[in-house]
PDB file of C-alpha atoms in Angstrom:
ATOM      1  CA  UNK A  15     -12.511 -76.513 -38.289  1.00 54.00           C
ATOM      2  CA  UNK A  16     -10.688 -73.460 -39.555  1.00 55.00           C
ATOM      3  CA  UNK A  17     -13.209 -71.129 -38.126  1.00 59.00           C
ATOM      4  CA  UNK A  18     -12.716 -72.395 -34.563  1.00 65.00           C
ATOM      5  CA  UNK A  19      -9.128 -72.528 -34.581  1.00 74.00           C
ATOM      6  CA  UNK A  20      -6.951 -69.525 -33.324  1.00 78.00           C
ATOM      7  CA  UNK A  21      -5.880 -68.413 -36.830  1.00 83.00           C
ATOM      8  CA  UNK A  22      -9.491 -68.604 -37.821  1.00 81.00           C
ATOM      9  CA  UNK A  23     -10.489 -66.415 -35.166  1.00 82.00           C
ATOM     10  CA  UNK A  24      -7.716 -63.920 -35.970  1.00 86.00           C
ATOM     11  CA  UNK A  25      -9.036 -63.579 -39.721  1.00 87.00           C
ATOM     12  CA  UNK A  26     -12.770 -63.449 -38.561  1.00 87.00           C
ATOM     13  CA  UNK A  27     -11.808 -60.610 -36.313  1.00 88.00           C
ATOM     14  CA  UNK A  28      -9.756 -58.746 -38.907  1.00 91.00           C
ATOM     15  CA  UNK A  29     -12.854 -59.330 -41.232  1.00 90.00           C
ATOM     16  CA  UNK A  30     -15.209 -57.892 -38.684  1.00 89.00           C
ATOM     17  CA  UNK A  31     -13.088 -54.850 -38.153  1.00 91.00           C
ATOM     18  CA  UNK A  32     -12.576 -54.235 -41.726  1.00 94.00           C
ATOM     19  CA  UNK A  33     -16.252 -54.474 -42.472  1.00 93.00           C
ATOM     20  CA  UNK A  34     -17.078 -51.923 -39.648  1.00 92.00           C
ATOM     21  CA  UNK A  35     -14.317 -49.358 -41.031  1.00 95.00           C
ATOM     22  CA  UNK A  36     -15.667 -49.798 -44.643  1.00 96.00           C
ATOM     23  CA  UNK A  37     -19.161 -49.352 -43.231  1.00 93.00           C
ATOM     24  CA  UNK A  38     -18.040 -46.145 -41.463  1.00 93.00           C
ATOM     25  CA  UNK A  39     -16.194 -44.840 -44.612  1.00 95.00           C
ATOM     26  CA  UNK A  40     -19.192 -45.774 -47.005  1.00 95.00           C
ATOM     27  CA  UNK A  41     -21.789 -43.813 -44.781  1.00 93.00           C
ATOM     28  CA  UNK A  42     -19.476 -41.055 -44.316  1.00 92.00           C
ATOM     29  CA  UNK A  43     -19.003 -40.501 -48.140  1.00 94.00           C
ATOM     30  CA  UNK A  44     -22.603 -41.079 -48.641  1.00 92.00           C
ATOM     31  CA  UNK A  45     -23.543 -38.517 -46.112  1.00 89.00           C
ATOM     32  CA  UNK A  46     -20.735 -35.998 -47.391  1.00 89.00           C
ATOM     33  CA  UNK A  47     -21.968 -36.215 -51.046  1.00 91.00           C
ATOM     34  CA  UNK A  48     -25.668 -35.645 -49.923  1.00 88.00           C
ATOM     35  CA  UNK A  49     -26.709 -31.940 -50.325  1.00 87.00           C
ATOM     36  CA  UNK A  50     -27.969 -30.159 -47.344  1.00 83.00           C
ATOM     37  CA  UNK A  51     -31.604 -29.054 -47.582  1.00 82.00           C
ATOM     38  CA  UNK A  52     -32.478 -25.325 -48.287  1.00 80.00           C
ATOM     39  CA  UNK A  53     -31.682 -23.179 -45.226  1.00 75.00           C
ATOM     40  CA  UNK A  54     -29.404 -25.439 -43.614  1.00 73.00           C
ATOM     41  CA  UNK A  55     -26.141 -24.894 -45.668  1.00 71.00           C
ATOM     42  CA  UNK A  56     -24.516 -23.040 -43.031  1.00 70.00           C
ATOM     43  CA  UNK A  57     -25.433 -24.628 -39.751  1.00 70.00           C
ATOM     44  CA  UNK A  58     -23.140 -23.254 -36.711  1.00 70.00           C
ATOM     45  CA  UNK A  59     -22.559 -24.279 -33.451  1.00 69.00           C
ATOM     46  CA  UNK A  60     -21.614 -21.661 -30.902  1.00 67.00           C
ATOM     47  CA  UNK A  61     -22.029 -24.065 -27.845  1.00 63.00           C
ATOM     48  CA  UNK A  62     -18.237 -24.030 -26.956  1.00 67.00           C
ATOM     49  CA  UNK A  63     -15.159 -22.265 -27.959  1.00 69.00           C
ATOM     50  CA  UNK A  64     -13.186 -24.943 -29.565  1.00 70.00           C
ATOM     51  CA  UNK A  65     -12.243 -23.091 -32.961  1.00 73.00           C
ATOM     52  CA  UNK A  66     -10.728 -26.201 -34.653  1.00 73.00           C
ATOM     53  CA  UNK A  67     -14.194 -27.991 -34.614  1.00 72.00           C
ATOM     54  CA  UNK A  68     -15.746 -28.171 -38.099  1.00 70.00           C
ATOM     55  CA  UNK A  69     -18.976 -26.837 -36.956  1.00 70.00           C
ATOM     56  CA  UNK A  70     -17.288 -23.675 -35.396  1.00 73.00           C
ATOM     57  CA  UNK A  71     -18.227 -20.289 -37.238  1.00 73.00           C
ATOM     58  CA  UNK A  72     -14.539 -19.646 -37.711  1.00 72.00           C
ATOM     59  CA  UNK A  73     -14.395 -22.705 -40.103  1.00 67.00           C
ATOM     60  CA  UNK A  74     -17.073 -20.993 -42.496  1.00 62.00           C
ATOM     61  CA  UNK A  75     -15.143 -17.757 -42.319  1.00 65.00           C
ATOM     62  CA  UNK A  76     -11.901 -19.537 -43.182  1.00 64.00           C
ATOM     63  CA  UNK A  77     -13.703 -21.283 -46.093  1.00 60.00           C
ATOM     64  CA  UNK A  78     -15.074 -17.981 -47.564  1.00 62.00           C
ATOM     65  CA  UNK A  79     -11.343 -16.300 -47.081  1.00 63.00           C
ATOM     66  CA  UNK A  80      -9.865 -19.242 -49.189  1.00 62.00           C
ATOM     67  CA  UNK A  81     -12.494 -18.993 -51.820  1.00 60.00           C
ATOM     68  CA  UNK A  82     -12.233 -15.223 -52.168  1.00 61.00           C
ATOM     69  CA  UNK A  83      -8.324 -15.721 -52.613  1.00 59.00           C
TER      70      UNK A  83
ATOM     71  CA  UNK B   6     -41.475 -53.560 -11.297  1.00 73.00           C
ATOM     72  CA  UNK B   7     -38.050 -54.594 -12.486  1.00 86.00           C
ATOM     73  CA  UNK B   8     -38.333 -52.328 -15.558  1.00 88.00           C
ATOM     74  CA  UNK B   9     -39.424 -49.365 -13.320  1.00 90.00           C
ATOM     75  CA  UNK B  10     -36.450 -49.881 -11.140  1.00 90.00           C
ATOM     76  CA  UNK B  11     -34.164 -49.572 -14.355  1.00 90.00           C
ATOM     77  CA  UNK B  12     -35.825 -46.702 -15.377  1.00 91.00           C
ATOM     78  CA  UNK B  13     -35.862 -44.984 -12.123  1.00 90.00           C
ATOM     79  CA  UNK B  14     -31.958 -45.689 -11.564  1.00 89.00           C
ATOM     80  CA  UNK B  15     -31.106 -44.481 -15.111  1.00 89.00           C
ATOM     81  CA  UNK B  16     -33.377 -41.388 -14.929  1.00 90.00           C
ATOM     82  CA  UNK B  17     -32.669 -40.064 -11.562  1.00 89.00           C
ATOM     83  CA  UNK B  18     -30.728 -42.660  -9.191  1.00 86.00           C
ATOM     84  CA  UNK B  19     -27.427 -42.914 -11.180  1.00 87.00           C
ATOM     85  CA  UNK B  20     -28.034 -40.118 -13.576  1.00 89.00           C
ATOM     86  CA  UNK B  21     -25.383 -40.628 -16.390  1.00 90.00           C
ATOM     87  CA  UNK B  22     -24.158 -36.979 -16.189  1.00 90.00           C
ATOM     88  CA  UNK B  23     -24.437 -36.278 -12.382  1.00 91.00           C
ATOM     89  CA  UNK B  24     -23.388 -39.722 -11.063  1.00 89.00           C
ATOM     90  CA  UNK B  25     -21.175 -41.114 -13.608  1.00 87.00           C
ATOM     91  CA  UNK B  26     -19.916 -37.815 -15.091  1.00 88.00           C
ATOM     92  CA  UNK B  27     -20.211 -38.859 -18.785  1.00 89.00           C
ATOM     93  CA  UNK B  28     -21.140 -36.421 -21.530  1.00 85.00           C
ATOM     94  CA  UNK B  29     -19.779 -33.499 -19.746  1.00 85.00           C
ATOM     95  CA  UNK B  30     -18.493 -31.713 -22.789  1.00 80.00           C
ATOM     96  CA  UNK B  31     -21.777 -31.318 -24.532  1.00 81.00           C
ATOM     97  CA  UNK B  32     -23.413 -30.646 -21.057  1.00 85.00           C
ATOM     98  CA  UNK B  33     -21.397 -27.609 -20.575  1.00 83.00           C
ATOM     99  CA  UNK B  34     -21.061 -26.512 -24.382  1.00 79.00           C
ATOM    100  CA  UNK B  35     -24.733 -26.773 -25.210  1.00 81.00           C
ATOM    101  CA  UNK B  36     -26.559 -25.717 -22.223  1.00 84.00           C
ATOM    102  CA  UNK B  37     -25.962 -21.973 -22.849  1.00 82.00           C
ATOM    103  CA  UNK B  38     -29.591 -21.580 -24.165  1.00 83.00           C
ATOM    104  CA  UNK B  39     -32.586 -23.757 -23.412  1.00 86.00           C
ATOM    105  CA  UNK B  40     -33.578 -24.210 -26.856  1.00 83.00           C
ATOM    106  CA  UNK B  41     -30.127 -25.732 -27.829  1.00 79.00           C
ATOM    107  CA  UNK B  42     -30.345 -28.002 -24.779  1.00 85.00           C
ATOM    108  CA  UNK B  43     -33.789 -29.435 -25.680  1.00 87.00           C
ATOM    109  CA  UNK B  44     -32.594 -30.041 -29.342  1.00 82.00           C
ATOM    110  CA  UNK B  45     -29.626 -31.814 -28.114  1.00 82.00           C
ATOM    111  CA  UNK B  46     -31.655 -33.876 -25.647  1.00 87.00           C
ATOM    112  CA  UNK B  47     -34.340 -34.853 -28.398  1.00 87.00           C
ATOM    113  CA  UNK B  48     -31.313 -35.813 -30.891  1.00 84.00           C
ATOM    114  CA  UNK B  49     -29.752 -37.759 -27.936  1.00 88.00           C
ATOM    115  CA  UNK B  50     -32.868 -39.796 -27.253  1.00 91.00           C
ATOM    116  CA  UNK B  51     -33.323 -40.970 -30.792  1.00 88.00           C
ATOM    117  CA  UNK B  52     -29.573 -41.791 -31.199  1.00 88.00           C
ATOM    118  CA  UNK B  53     -29.122 -43.691 -27.991  1.00 92.00           C
ATOM    119  CA  UNK B  54     -32.323 -45.713 -28.247  1.00 93.00           C
ATOM    120  CA  UNK B  55     -31.693 -46.711 -31.886  1.00 91.00           C
ATOM    121  CA  UNK B  56     -27.948 -47.508 -31.383  1.00 91.00           C
ATOM    122  CA  UNK B  57     -28.848 -49.409 -28.373  1.00 93.00           C
ATOM    123  CA  UNK B  58     -31.254 -51.616 -30.261  1.00 93.00           C
ATOM    124  CA  UNK B  59     -28.444 -52.184 -32.976  1.00 92.00           C
ATOM    125  CA  UNK B  60     -25.595 -52.877 -30.391  1.00 92.00           C
ATOM    126  CA  UNK B  61     -27.908 -55.530 -28.582  1.00 93.00           C
ATOM    127  CA  UNK B  62     -28.383 -57.575 -31.847  1.00 92.00           C
ATOM    128  CA  UNK B  63     -24.751 -56.951 -32.854  1.00 90.00           C
ATOM    129  CA  UNK B  64     -23.557 -58.287 -29.348  1.00 90.00           C
ATOM    130  CA  UNK B  65     -25.462 -61.403 -29.793  1.00 90.00           C
ATOM    131  CA  UNK B  66     -23.647 -61.901 -33.222  1.00 89.00           C
ATOM    132  CA  UNK B  67     -20.224 -61.440 -31.745  1.00 88.00           C
ATOM    133  CA  UNK B  68     -21.071 -63.742 -28.810  1.00 88.00           C
ATOM    134  CA  UNK B  69     -22.102 -66.318 -31.377  1.00 87.00           C
ATOM    135  CA  UNK B  70     -18.845 -65.752 -33.186  1.00 83.00           C
ATOM    136  CA  UNK B  71     -16.720 -65.924 -29.971  1.00 81.00           C
ATOM    137  CA  UNK B  72     -15.474 -62.534 -30.429  1.00 78.00           C
ATOM    138  CA  UNK B  73     -17.405 -60.494 -27.961  1.00 74.00           C
ATOM    139  CA  UNK B  74     -14.625 -60.479 -25.078  1.00 77.00           C
ATOM    140  CA  UNK B  75     -12.060 -58.257 -27.261  1.00 82.00           C
ATOM    141  CA  UNK B  76     -14.010 -56.776 -30.293  1.00 87.00           C
ATOM    142  CA  UNK B  77     -16.971 -55.315 -28.535  1.00 88.00           C
ATOM    143  CA  UNK B  78     -15.667 -51.970 -27.985  1.00 89.00           C
ATOM    144  CA  UNK B  79     -14.090 -51.162 -31.355  1.00 91.00           C
ATOM    145  CA  UNK B  80     -17.151 -52.753 -33.093  1.00 91.00           C
ATOM    146  CA  UNK B  81     -19.529 -50.489 -31.201  1.00 91.00           C
ATOM    147  CA  UNK B  82     -17.596 -47.206 -31.707  1.00 91.00           C
ATOM    148  CA  UNK B  83     -17.464 -47.839 -35.481  1.00 92.00           C
ATOM    149  CA  UNK B  84     -21.091 -49.101 -35.789  1.00 91.00           C
ATOM    150  CA  UNK B  85     -22.417 -46.027 -33.631  1.00 90.00           C
ATOM    151  CA  UNK B  86     -20.328 -43.559 -35.960  1.00 90.00           C
ATOM    152  CA  UNK B  87     -21.650 -45.094 -39.045  1.00 91.00           C
ATOM    153  CA  UNK B  88     -25.230 -45.087 -37.687  1.00 88.00           C
ATOM    154  CA  UNK B  89     -25.045 -41.382 -36.786  1.00 87.00           C
ATOM    155  CA  UNK B  90     -23.798 -40.784 -40.427  1.00 89.00           C
ATOM    156  CA  UNK B  91     -26.654 -42.847 -41.885  1.00 88.00           C
ATOM    157  CA  UNK B  92     -29.219 -41.167 -39.819  1.00 86.00           C
ATOM    158  CA  UNK B  93     -27.925 -37.725 -40.998  1.00 87.00           C
ATOM    159  CA  UNK B  94     -27.955 -38.678 -44.702  1.00 89.00           C
ATOM    160  CA  UNK B  95     -31.634 -40.217 -44.083  1.00 86.00           C
ATOM    161  CA  UNK B  96     -32.709 -36.903 -42.623  1.00 85.00           C
ATOM    162  CA  UNK B  97     -31.167 -34.745 -45.175  1.00 86.00           C
ATOM    163  CA  UNK B  98     -32.694 -36.573 -48.093  1.00 87.00           C
ATOM    164  CA  UNK B  99     -36.020 -37.460 -46.794  1.00 86.00           C
ATOM    165  CA  UNK B 100     -37.097 -35.490 -43.779  1.00 83.00           C
ATOM    166  CA  UNK B 101     -35.612 -32.134 -44.352  1.00 83.00           C
ATOM    167  CA  UNK B 102     -37.610 -30.543 -41.867  1.00 80.00           C
ATOM    168  CA  UNK B 103     -36.471 -32.657 -38.931  1.00 78.00           C
ATOM    169  CA  UNK B 104     -32.955 -32.222 -40.148  1.00 81.00           C
ATOM    170  CA  UNK B 105     -33.282 -28.625 -39.775  1.00 78.00           C
ATOM    171  CA  UNK B 106     -34.803 -28.634 -36.400  1.00 73.00           C
ATOM    172  CA  UNK B 107     -32.244 -31.001 -35.006  1.00 72.00           C
ATOM    173  CA  UNK B 108     -29.529 -28.764 -36.770  1.00 70.00           C
ATOM    174  CA  UNK B 109     -25.885 -29.270 -35.901  1.00 73.00           C
ATOM    175  CA  UNK B 110     -26.544 -31.226 -32.820  1.00 73.00           C
ATOM    176  CA  UNK B 111     -27.130 -34.608 -34.686  1.00 76.00           C
ATOM    177  CA  UNK B 112     -23.401 -34.850 -35.958  1.00 74.00           C
ATOM    178  CA  UNK B 113     -22.216 -33.427 -32.480  1.00 74.00           C
ATOM    179  CA  UNK B 114     -23.665 -36.785 -30.783  1.00 76.00           C
ATOM    180  CA  UNK B 115     -20.886 -38.950 -32.498  1.00 67.00           C
ATOM    181  CA  UNK B 116     -18.630 -37.373 -29.874  1.00 67.00           C
ATOM    182  CA  UNK B 117     -20.933 -38.110 -27.030  1.00 75.00           C
ATOM    183  CA  UNK B 118     -19.838 -41.041 -24.775  1.00 84.00           C
ATOM    184  CA  UNK B 119     -23.022 -41.545 -23.365  1.00 88.00           C
ATOM    185  CA  UNK B 120     -24.035 -43.282 -26.541  1.00 90.00           C
ATOM    186  CA  UNK B 121     -20.959 -45.874 -26.119  1.00 90.00           C
ATOM    187  CA  UNK B 122     -21.563 -46.318 -22.470  1.00 92.00           C
ATOM    188  CA  UNK B 123     -25.309 -47.129 -22.718  1.00 93.00           C
ATOM    189  CA  UNK B 124     -24.241 -50.110 -25.282  1.00 92.00           C
ATOM    190  CA  UNK B 125     -21.570 -51.428 -22.969  1.00 92.00           C
ATOM    191  CA  UNK B 126     -24.017 -51.172 -20.064  1.00 92.00           C
ATOM    192  CA  UNK B 127     -26.471 -53.200 -21.715  1.00 90.00           C
ATOM    193  CA  UNK B 128     -23.947 -56.045 -22.574  1.00 90.00           C
ATOM    194  CA  UNK B 129     -22.338 -56.106 -19.034  1.00 91.00           C
ATOM    195  CA  UNK B 130     -25.850 -56.025 -17.403  1.00 90.00           C
ATOM    196  CA  UNK B 131     -27.036 -58.782 -19.697  1.00 89.00           C
ATOM    197  CA  UNK B 132     -30.431 -57.038 -20.412  1.00 91.00           C
ATOM    198  CA  UNK B 133     -32.948 -58.547 -22.720  1.00 92.00           C
ATOM    199  CA  UNK B 134     -34.536 -56.398 -25.651  1.00 93.00           C
ATOM    200  CA  UNK B 135     -37.165 -54.737 -23.300  1.00 93.00           C
ATOM    201  CA  UNK B 136     -34.941 -53.915 -20.488  1.00 94.00           C
ATOM    202  CA  UNK B 137     -32.494 -52.609 -23.239  1.00 94.00           C
ATOM    203  CA  UNK B 138     -35.143 -50.185 -24.534  1.00 94.00           C
ATOM    204  CA  UNK B 139     -36.397 -49.032 -21.210  1.00 94.00           C
ATOM    205  CA  UNK B 140     -32.640 -48.500 -20.179  1.00 94.00           C
ATOM    206  CA  UNK B 141     -31.711 -46.446 -23.270  1.00 94.00           C
ATOM    207  CA  UNK B 142     -34.832 -44.155 -23.262  1.00 95.00           C
ATOM    208  CA  UNK B 143     -34.237 -43.531 -19.514  1.00 95.00           C
ATOM    209  CA  UNK B 144     -30.759 -42.597 -19.703  1.00 94.00           C
ATOM    210  CA  UNK B 145     -31.281 -40.203 -22.763  1.00 93.00           C
ATOM    211  CA  UNK B 146     -34.154 -38.859 -20.900  1.00 94.00           C
ATOM    212  CA  UNK B 147     -32.146 -38.267 -17.876  1.00 94.00           C
ATOM    213  CA  UNK B 148     -29.459 -36.437 -19.752  1.00 93.00           C
ATOM    214  CA  UNK B 149     -32.264 -34.257 -21.228  1.00 93.00           C
ATOM    215  CA  UNK B 150     -33.789 -33.569 -17.859  1.00 94.00           C
ATOM    216  CA  UNK B 151     -30.474 -32.527 -16.350  1.00 94.00           C
ATOM    217  CA  UNK B 152     -29.171 -30.549 -19.229  1.00 93.00           C
ATOM    218  CA  UNK B 153     -32.639 -28.689 -19.542  1.00 94.00           C
ATOM    219  CA  UNK B 154     -32.738 -27.839 -15.993  1.00 94.00           C
ATOM    220  CA  UNK B 155     -28.968 -26.931 -16.018  1.00 93.00           C
ATOM    221  CA  UNK B 156     -29.495 -24.466 -19.024  1.00 92.00           C
ATOM    222  CA  UNK B 157     -32.631 -22.763 -17.115  1.00 92.00           C
ATOM    223  CA  UNK B 158     -30.171 -21.971 -14.062  1.00 92.00           C
ATOM    224  CA  UNK B 159     -27.417 -21.103 -16.193  1.00 89.00           C
ATOM    225  CA  UNK B 160     -29.177 -18.565 -18.286  1.00 87.00           C
ATOM    226  CA  UNK B 161     -30.457 -16.924 -15.151  1.00 87.00           C
ATOM    227  CA  UNK B 162     -27.052 -16.808 -13.613  1.00 85.00           C
ATOM    228  CA  UNK B 163     -25.661 -15.345 -16.912  1.00 79.00           C
ATOM    229  CA  UNK B 164     -28.228 -12.589 -16.546  1.00 77.00           C
ATOM    230  CA  UNK B 165     -27.427 -11.746 -12.885  1.00 77.00           C
ATOM    231  CA  UNK B 166     -25.395  -8.546 -12.556  1.00 72.00           C
ATOM    232  CA  UNK B 167     -24.250  -9.128  -9.158  1.00 80.00           C
ATOM    233  CA  UNK B 168     -22.096 -12.065 -10.009  1.00 81.00           C
ATOM    234  CA  UNK B 169     -18.561 -11.545  -9.180  1.00 85.00           C
ATOM    235  CA  UNK B 170     -16.109 -11.518 -11.977  1.00 84.00           C
ATOM    236  CA  UNK B 171     -14.011 -14.592 -11.219  1.00 85.00           C
ATOM    237  CA  UNK B 172     -17.136 -16.676 -11.055  1.00 85.00           C
ATOM    238  CA  UNK B 173     -18.627 -15.615 -14.422  1.00 82.00           C
ATOM    239  CA  UNK B 174     -18.941 -18.209 -17.046  1.00 80.00           C
ATOM    240  CA  UNK B 175     -17.672 -21.925 -16.644  1.00 81.00           C
ATOM    241  CA  UNK B 176     -16.476 -21.381 -13.077  1.00 87.00           C
ATOM    242  CA  UNK B 177     -20.129 -20.807 -11.815  1.00 88.00           C
ATOM    243  CA  UNK B 178     -21.485 -23.596 -14.269  1.00 88.00           C
ATOM    244  CA  UNK B 179     -18.969 -26.109 -12.707  1.00 90.00           C
ATOM    245  CA  UNK B 180     -20.139 -24.977  -9.202  1.00 92.00           C
ATOM    246  CA  UNK B 181     -23.705 -25.252 -10.214  1.00 92.00           C
ATOM    247  CA  UNK B 182     -23.113 -28.793 -11.884  1.00 92.00           C
ATOM    248  CA  UNK B 183     -21.476 -29.771  -8.539  1.00 93.00           C
ATOM    249  CA  UNK B 184     -24.288 -28.582  -6.379  1.00 94.00           C
ATOM    250  CA  UNK B 185     -26.841 -30.594  -8.789  1.00 93.00           C
ATOM    251  CA  UNK B 186     -25.019 -33.811  -8.622  1.00 92.00           C
ATOM    252  CA  UNK B 187     -25.245 -33.415  -4.681  1.00 93.00           C
ATOM    253  CA  UNK B 188     -28.866 -32.783  -4.870  1.00 92.00           C
ATOM    254  CA  UNK B 189     -29.189 -35.762  -7.154  1.00 90.00           C
ATOM    255  CA  UNK B 190     -27.460 -37.930  -4.637  1.00 88.00           C
ATOM    256  CA  UNK B 191     -30.922 -38.058  -2.663  1.00 88.00           C
ATOM    257  CA  UNK B 192     -32.447 -40.107  -5.590  1.00 87.00           C
ATOM    258  CA  UNK B 193     -29.943 -42.955  -5.077  1.00 82.00           C
ATOM    259  CA  UNK B 194     -31.413 -43.935  -1.737  1.00 77.00           C
ATOM    260  CA  UNK B 195     -34.322 -45.017  -3.100  1.00 76.00           C
ATOM    261  CA  UNK B 196     -34.866 -49.001  -3.687  1.00 70.00           C
ATOM    262  CA  UNK B 197     -37.939 -50.842  -5.302  1.00 69.00           C
TER     263      UNK B 197
END
């Protein structure tokens, strides 16, 4: 009865979205913690000129500079 | 015949790049070299096909819960992003050689709106599982076909010394894309 009411639908919706967000956060952390295979440590993309992208070669240079400081 | 009609329309007749202008950012960004274009195309075929199957079953679940009308978009976005992360983790851990060959193109696919549009299309057209599979593979193959042809043309144009300075780079790339779009219009006249 509660599940078919409007309030029930709202709670189910919030639950579904929360589950999806947690799923994304979980898979993101899982992926981030996994080490890249040998030879793939610095994979860069020079496809476009968006320098803010995390795959742009400039990002690796910035990381290197910070580590040296 | 119906499956062939779906495949032909997705591949050529209403190509996702040249008729619907989706996925333009990677289309222009990753088409400078043919090898990059092929890598992006292969990664896209894998991700689009698998995410379409996931979204097909997810939509059935949302319809059963009575939430399909207003939760589809947000759920599809989150599930596709999670799926790409999971696929990347799986390849890193278990198939490093494939991860190496797909390289950086796998995470870049998260931002490709073609993946989301395929999932929304299969819901709006009420496709069954087989039609979903054919549609997803055809759309991704159509994307790969166009990006590979475009990268060939672009690499030849970039090596042309006679190119006027104002047309160099993205200017001639956009003109080429426009001409390709006009050429592909001829396929939309076919009916089966």
